[in-house]
Amino acid sequence: MQFDGQRVVLRRVDLRCDAADWCVAALPHELTHIVLAERFHGQPLPPWADEGIAMLSEAPLKQQQRMADLRRALQYRSTYRIADLFAVRQLPPAHLRDAYYGQSLALTSWMVERATPQGFARFLQACDAMPLDEAIQQELGLDSVAQLEREWRQWVQARQNFDLVRLWPPIDPNAFIADARDR
């Protein structure tokens, strides 16, 4: 994406055509990044939130794989503390990526479920305007990042099959491909 001030003026998505799930995993994920850039006027979202929201648009099988990665990371205690996850500004090292993506997806899903998509968007905006604990109190009704972490971990532990929040129905890949051919 390229920006002219706060306006997106160029969008480009590169996909691997040899990936079997490109139209139900990669394409919705990358298009979500573009929509988010438009919604937030080119202001970068925290990477965990940007990735977490984009992963909510992926196919359920892909989400299940990410959640399995998170479960392994939790088992081996190789996840971020929530305060540290909020501070991440670039892609983590390779050995932490699976945990990072799983944690970002689960945290985003929990927050959207708890606060609604609109409440989650308000929380992200509040994080830019005030200290983290104040944003958590104002938008999520929790006392601190420590309480957020406890409640999120309890939510994760209570979810055996990770029925994640779905922001919209999944894409029917056959309809997408047929529509693309007609153009």
PDB file of C-alpha atoms in Angstrom:
ATOM      1  CA  MET A   1       0.000   0.000   0.000  1.00  0.00           C
ATOM      2  CA  GLN A   2       1.076   3.531  -0.660  1.00  0.00           C
ATOM      3  CA  PHE A   3      -0.364   6.528   1.090  1.00  0.00           C
ATOM      4  CA  ASP A   4      -0.827  10.170   0.185  1.00  0.00           C
ATOM      5  CA  GLY A   5      -1.122  11.576   3.665  1.00  0.00           C
ATOM      6  CA  GLN A   6      -3.970   9.629   5.238  1.00  0.00           C
ATOM      7  CA  ARG A   7      -5.364   8.385   1.928  1.00  0.00           C
ATOM      8  CA  VAL A   8      -4.513   4.997   0.428  1.00  0.00           C
ATOM      9  CA  VAL A   9      -3.602   5.639  -3.225  1.00  0.00           C
ATOM     10  CA  LEU A  10      -2.177   2.261  -4.235  1.00  0.00           C
ATOM     11  CA  ARG A  11      -3.107  -1.246  -3.171  1.00  0.00           C
ATOM     12  CA  ARG A  12      -1.407  -4.424  -4.285  1.00  0.00           C
ATOM     13  CA  VAL A  13      -1.749  -7.999  -3.083  1.00  0.00           C
ATOM     14  CA  ASP A  14       0.724 -10.655  -4.211  1.00  0.00           C
ATOM     15  CA  LEU A  15      -0.399 -14.260  -3.803  1.00  0.00           C
ATOM     16  CA  ARG A  16       1.240 -17.588  -4.498  1.00  0.00           C
ATOM     17  CA  CYS A  17      -0.903 -19.271  -7.123  1.00  0.00           C
ATOM     18  CA  ASP A  18       0.478 -22.681  -6.147  1.00  0.00           C
ATOM     19  CA  ALA A  19      -0.911 -22.413  -2.598  1.00  0.00           C
ATOM     20  CA  ALA A  20      -3.969 -24.635  -2.304  1.00  0.00           C
ATOM     21  CA  ASP A  21      -5.812 -22.308   0.075  1.00  0.00           C
ATOM     22  CA  TRP A  22      -4.930 -18.939  -1.422  1.00  0.00           C
ATOM     23  CA  CYS A  23      -8.545 -17.816  -1.837  1.00  0.00           C
ATOM     24  CA  VAL A  24      -9.754 -18.804   1.653  1.00  0.00           C
ATOM     25  CA  ALA A  25      -6.637 -17.988   3.688  1.00  0.00           C
ATOM     26  CA  ALA A  26      -4.161 -15.632   2.038  1.00  0.00           C
ATOM     27  CA  LEU A  27      -6.549 -13.474  -0.008  1.00  0.00           C
ATOM     28  CA  PRO A  28      -9.044 -12.679   2.780  1.00  0.00           C
ATOM     29  CA  HIS A  29      -6.125 -12.106   5.170  1.00  0.00           C
ATOM     30  CA  GLU A  30      -4.359  -9.644   2.850  1.00  0.00           C
ATOM     31  CA  LEU A  31      -7.565  -7.868   1.820  1.00  0.00           C
ATOM     32  CA  THR A  32      -8.346  -7.352   5.492  1.00  0.00           C
ATOM     33  CA  HIS A  33      -5.024  -5.520   5.916  1.00  0.00           C
ATOM     34  CA  ILE A  34      -6.082  -3.196   3.083  1.00  0.00           C
ATOM     35  CA  VAL A  35      -9.523  -2.568   4.582  1.00  0.00           C
ATOM     36  CA  LEU A  36      -7.932  -1.844   7.970  1.00  0.00           C
ATOM     37  CA  ALA A  37      -5.531   0.665   6.415  1.00  0.00           C
ATOM     38  CA  GLU A  38      -8.542   2.435   4.887  1.00  0.00           C
ATOM     39  CA  ARG A  39     -10.539   2.292   8.134  1.00  0.00           C
ATOM     40  CA  PHE A  40      -7.716   3.710  10.226  1.00  0.00           C
ATOM     41  CA  HIS A  41      -6.677   6.278   7.568  1.00  0.00           C
ATOM     42  CA  GLY A  42      -3.193   4.870   7.098  1.00  0.00           C
ATOM     43  CA  GLN A  43      -2.341   5.070  10.796  1.00  0.00           C
ATOM     44  CA  PRO A  44      -0.589   1.817  11.612  1.00  0.00           C
ATOM     45  CA  LEU A  45      -2.384  -0.509  13.976  1.00  0.00           C
ATOM     46  CA  PRO A  46      -0.384  -2.394  16.550  1.00  0.00           C
ATOM     47  CA  PRO A  47       0.964  -5.405  14.635  1.00  0.00           C
ATOM     48  CA  TRP A  48      -0.722  -7.948  16.941  1.00  0.00           C
ATOM     49  CA  ALA A  49      -4.119  -6.335  16.282  1.00  0.00           C
ATOM     50  CA  ASP A  50      -3.543  -5.913  12.535  1.00  0.00           C
ATOM     51  CA  GLU A  51      -2.569  -9.581  12.226  1.00  0.00           C
ATOM     52  CA  GLY A  52      -5.234 -10.767  14.660  1.00  0.00           C
ATOM     53  CA  ILE A  53      -8.039  -9.065  12.746  1.00  0.00           C
ATOM     54  CA  ALA A  54      -6.688 -10.323   9.405  1.00  0.00           C
ATOM     55  CA  MET A  55      -6.522 -13.888  10.741  1.00  0.00           C
ATOM     56  CA  LEU A  56     -10.201 -13.718  11.763  1.00  0.00           C
ATOM     57  CA  SER A  57     -10.987 -13.683   8.036  1.00  0.00           C
ATOM     58  CA  GLU A  58      -9.057 -16.880   7.317  1.00  0.00           C
ATOM     59  CA  ALA A  59     -10.579 -20.295   6.780  1.00  0.00           C
ATOM     60  CA  PRO A  60     -11.452 -22.213   9.965  1.00  0.00           C
ATOM     61  CA  LEU A  61      -8.818 -24.879   9.255  1.00  0.00           C
ATOM     62  CA  LYS A  62      -6.076 -22.227   9.092  1.00  0.00           C
ATOM     63  CA  GLN A  63      -7.342 -20.697  12.339  1.00  0.00           C
ATOM     64  CA  GLN A  64      -7.324 -24.111  14.005  1.00  0.00           C
ATOM     65  CA  GLN A  65      -3.696 -24.582  12.972  1.00  0.00           C
ATOM     66  CA  ARG A  66      -2.805 -21.218  14.485  1.00  0.00           C
ATOM     67  CA  MET A  67      -4.611 -22.098  17.703  1.00  0.00           C
ATOM     68  CA  ALA A  68      -2.789 -25.439  17.890  1.00  0.00           C
ATOM     69  CA  ASP A  69       0.457 -23.459  17.607  1.00  0.00           C
ATOM     70  CA  LEU A  70      -0.715 -21.252  20.477  1.00  0.00           C
ATOM     71  CA  ARG A  71      -1.578 -24.254  22.659  1.00  0.00           C
ATOM     72  CA  ARG A  72       1.927 -25.684  22.102  1.00  0.00           C
ATOM     73  CA  ALA A  73       3.489 -22.327  22.922  1.00  0.00           C
ATOM     74  CA  LEU A  74       1.414 -22.001  26.091  1.00  0.00           C
ATOM     75  CA  GLN A  75       2.418 -25.516  27.097  1.00  0.00           C
ATOM     76  CA  TYR A  76       6.107 -24.647  26.692  1.00  0.00           C
ATOM     77  CA  ARG A  77       5.637 -21.149  28.170  1.00  0.00           C
ATOM     78  CA  SER A  78       6.952 -19.481  25.043  1.00  0.00           C
ATOM     79  CA  THR A  79       4.249 -16.850  24.573  1.00  0.00           C
ATOM     80  CA  TYR A  80       4.483 -13.132  25.143  1.00  0.00           C
ATOM     81  CA  ARG A  81       3.114 -11.485  28.247  1.00  0.00           C
ATOM     82  CA  ILE A  82       0.226  -9.316  27.026  1.00  0.00           C
ATOM     83  CA  ALA A  83       2.062  -6.068  27.840  1.00  0.00           C
ATOM     84  CA  ASP A  84       5.033  -7.311  25.803  1.00  0.00           C
ATOM     85  CA  LEU A  85       2.787  -8.398  22.910  1.00  0.00           C
ATOM     86  CA  PHE A  86       1.288  -4.895  22.833  1.00  0.00           C
ATOM     87  CA  ALA A  87       4.817  -3.462  22.552  1.00  0.00           C
ATOM     88  CA  VAL A  88       5.871  -5.598  19.551  1.00  0.00           C
ATOM     89  CA  ARG A  89       6.331  -3.336  16.517  1.00  0.00           C
ATOM     90  CA  GLN A  90       7.868  -5.699  13.960  1.00  0.00           C
ATOM     91  CA  LEU A  91       7.615  -9.349  13.043  1.00  0.00           C
ATOM     92  CA  PRO A  92       9.176 -11.395  15.839  1.00  0.00           C
ATOM     93  CA  PRO A  93      12.083 -13.796  15.312  1.00  0.00           C
ATOM     94  CA  ALA A  94      11.240 -17.055  13.528  1.00  0.00           C
ATOM     95  CA  HIS A  95      11.201 -19.173  16.696  1.00  0.00           C
ATOM     96  CA  LEU A  96       8.424 -16.971  18.198  1.00  0.00           C
ATOM     97  CA  ARG A  97       6.252 -16.422  15.114  1.00  0.00           C
ATOM     98  CA  ASP A  98       3.836 -19.318  15.477  1.00  0.00           C
ATOM     99  CA  ALA A  99       3.146 -18.345  19.085  1.00  0.00           C
ATOM    100  CA  TYR A 100       2.862 -14.665  18.094  1.00  0.00           C
ATOM    101  CA  TYR A 101       0.300 -15.353  15.367  1.00  0.00           C
ATOM    102  CA  GLY A 102      -1.728 -17.724  17.534  1.00  0.00           C
ATOM    103  CA  GLN A 103      -1.663 -15.332  20.459  1.00  0.00           C
ATOM    104  CA  SER A 104      -2.604 -12.361  18.268  1.00  0.00           C
ATOM    105  CA  LEU A 105      -5.540 -14.288  16.783  1.00  0.00           C
ATOM    106  CA  ALA A 106      -6.814 -15.519  20.164  1.00  0.00           C
ATOM    107  CA  LEU A 107      -6.420 -12.132  21.872  1.00  0.00           C
ATOM    108  CA  THR A 108      -8.210 -10.344  19.048  1.00  0.00           C
ATOM    109  CA  SER A 109     -11.019 -12.907  19.039  1.00  0.00           C
ATOM    110  CA  TRP A 110     -11.430 -12.593  22.812  1.00  0.00           C
ATOM    111  CA  MET A 111     -11.503  -8.793  22.668  1.00  0.00           C
ATOM    112  CA  VAL A 112     -14.004  -8.709  19.793  1.00  0.00           C
ATOM    113  CA  GLU A 113     -16.204 -11.212  21.638  1.00  0.00           C
ATOM    114  CA  ARG A 114     -15.937  -9.230  24.869  1.00  0.00           C
ATOM    115  CA  ALA A 115     -16.284  -5.694  23.501  1.00  0.00           C
ATOM    116  CA  THR A 116     -17.876  -6.122  20.009  1.00  0.00           C
ATOM    117  CA  PRO A 117     -15.964  -5.166  16.853  1.00  0.00           C
ATOM    118  CA  GLN A 118     -16.800  -1.486  17.417  1.00  0.00           C
ATOM    119  CA  GLY A 119     -15.614  -1.640  21.029  1.00  0.00           C
ATOM    120  CA  PHE A 120     -12.401  -3.300  19.922  1.00  0.00           C
ATOM    121  CA  ALA A 121     -11.821  -0.503  17.375  1.00  0.00           C
ATOM    122  CA  ARG A 122     -12.429   2.073  20.128  1.00  0.00           C
ATOM    123  CA  PHE A 123      -9.938   0.234  22.350  1.00  0.00           C
ATOM    124  CA  LEU A 124      -7.272   0.399  19.625  1.00  0.00           C
ATOM    125  CA  GLN A 125      -7.882   4.112  19.175  1.00  0.00           C
ATOM    126  CA  ALA A 126      -7.797   4.659  22.954  1.00  0.00           C
ATOM    127  CA  CYS A 127      -4.419   2.896  23.117  1.00  0.00           C
ATOM    128  CA  ASP A 128      -3.019   5.673  20.901  1.00  0.00           C
ATOM    129  CA  ALA A 129      -4.495   8.419  23.064  1.00  0.00           C
ATOM    130  CA  MET A 130      -3.767   7.251  26.617  1.00  0.00           C
ATOM    131  CA  PRO A 131      -1.697   4.845  28.712  1.00  0.00           C
ATOM    132  CA  LEU A 132      -2.535   1.163  28.199  1.00  0.00           C
ATOM    133  CA  ASP A 133      -4.083   0.585  31.636  1.00  0.00           C
ATOM    134  CA  GLU A 134      -6.401   3.586  31.124  1.00  0.00           C
ATOM    135  CA  ALA A 135      -7.486   2.307  27.691  1.00  0.00           C
ATOM    136  CA  ILE A 136      -8.159  -1.124  29.205  1.00  0.00           C
ATOM    137  CA  GLN A 137     -10.238   0.420  31.997  1.00  0.00           C
ATOM    138  CA  GLN A 138     -12.162   2.749  29.706  1.00  0.00           C
ATOM    139  CA  GLU A 139     -12.909   0.422  26.798  1.00  0.00           C
ATOM    140  CA  LEU A 140     -12.791  -3.095  28.281  1.00  0.00           C
ATOM    141  CA  GLY A 141     -13.952  -2.401  31.833  1.00  0.00           C
ATOM    142  CA  LEU A 142     -10.946  -4.173  33.355  1.00  0.00           C
ATOM    143  CA  ASP A 143      -8.664  -2.810  36.074  1.00  0.00           C
ATOM    144  CA  SER A 144      -5.294  -3.390  34.424  1.00  0.00           C
ATOM    145  CA  VAL A 145      -3.257  -5.223  31.828  1.00  0.00           C
ATOM    146  CA  ALA A 146      -2.666  -7.891  34.492  1.00  0.00           C
ATOM    147  CA  GLN A 147      -6.419  -8.509  34.816  1.00  0.00           C
ATOM    148  CA  LEU A 148      -6.736  -8.541  31.022  1.00  0.00           C
ATOM    149  CA  GLU A 149      -4.008 -11.188  30.867  1.00  0.00           C
ATOM    150  CA  ARG A 150      -5.665 -13.352  33.547  1.00  0.00           C
ATOM    151  CA  GLU A 151      -9.105 -13.196  31.927  1.00  0.00           C
ATOM    152  CA  TRP A 152      -7.723 -13.841  28.442  1.00  0.00           C
ATOM    153  CA  ARG A 153      -5.735 -16.885  29.635  1.00  0.00           C
ATOM    154  CA  GLN A 154      -8.841 -18.248  31.391  1.00  0.00           C
ATOM    155  CA  TRP A 155     -10.796 -17.781  28.152  1.00  0.00           C
ATOM    156  CA  VAL A 156      -8.101 -19.636  26.194  1.00  0.00           C
ATOM    157  CA  GLN A 157      -8.020 -22.499  28.699  1.00  0.00           C
ATOM    158  CA  ALA A 158     -11.829 -22.820  28.632  1.00  0.00           C
ATOM    159  CA  ARG A 159     -11.861 -23.168  24.848  1.00  0.00           C
ATOM    160  CA  GLN A 160     -11.141 -26.710  23.784  1.00  0.00           C
ATOM    161  CA  ASN A 161     -12.015 -26.291  20.095  1.00  0.00           C
ATOM    162  CA  PHE A 162     -11.501 -22.529  19.813  1.00  0.00           C
ATOM    163  CA  ASP A 163     -14.763 -21.393  18.311  1.00  0.00           C
ATOM    164  CA  LEU A 164     -13.375 -18.054  17.246  1.00  0.00           C
ATOM    165  CA  VAL A 165     -15.370 -14.946  16.523  1.00  0.00           C
ATOM    166  CA  ARG A 166     -16.403 -14.727  12.873  1.00  0.00           C
ATOM    167  CA  LEU A 167     -16.720 -11.161  11.684  1.00  0.00           C
ATOM    168  CA  TRP A 168     -18.362 -12.204   8.412  1.00  0.00           C
ATOM    169  CA  PRO A 169     -19.218 -15.426   6.616  1.00  0.00           C
ATOM    170  CA  PRO A 170     -16.297 -17.246   4.986  1.00  0.00           C
ATOM    171  CA  ILE A 171     -15.723 -16.740   1.292  1.00  0.00           C
ATOM    172  CA  ASP A 172     -17.001 -19.399  -1.074  1.00  0.00           C
ATOM    173  CA  PRO A 173     -13.853 -19.965  -3.189  1.00  0.00           C
ATOM    174  CA  ASN A 174     -15.805 -21.368  -6.134  1.00  0.00           C
ATOM    175  CA  ALA A 175     -17.991 -18.276  -6.350  1.00  0.00           C
ATOM    176  CA  PHE A 176     -14.933 -16.038  -6.107  1.00  0.00           C
ATOM    177  CA  ILE A 177     -13.115 -17.874  -8.894  1.00  0.00           C
ATOM    178  CA  ALA A 178     -16.213 -17.883 -11.126  1.00  0.00           C
ATOM    179  CA  ASP A 179     -16.739 -14.162 -10.536  1.00  0.00           C
ATOM    180  CA  ALA A 180     -13.083 -13.435 -11.333  1.00  0.00           C
ATOM    181  CA  ARG A 181     -13.307 -15.353 -14.598  1.00  0.00           C
ATOM    182  CA  ASP A 182     -16.409 -13.381 -15.650  1.00  0.00           C
ATOM    183  CA  ARG A 183     -14.526 -10.077 -15.390  1.00  0.00           C
TER     184      ARG A 183
END
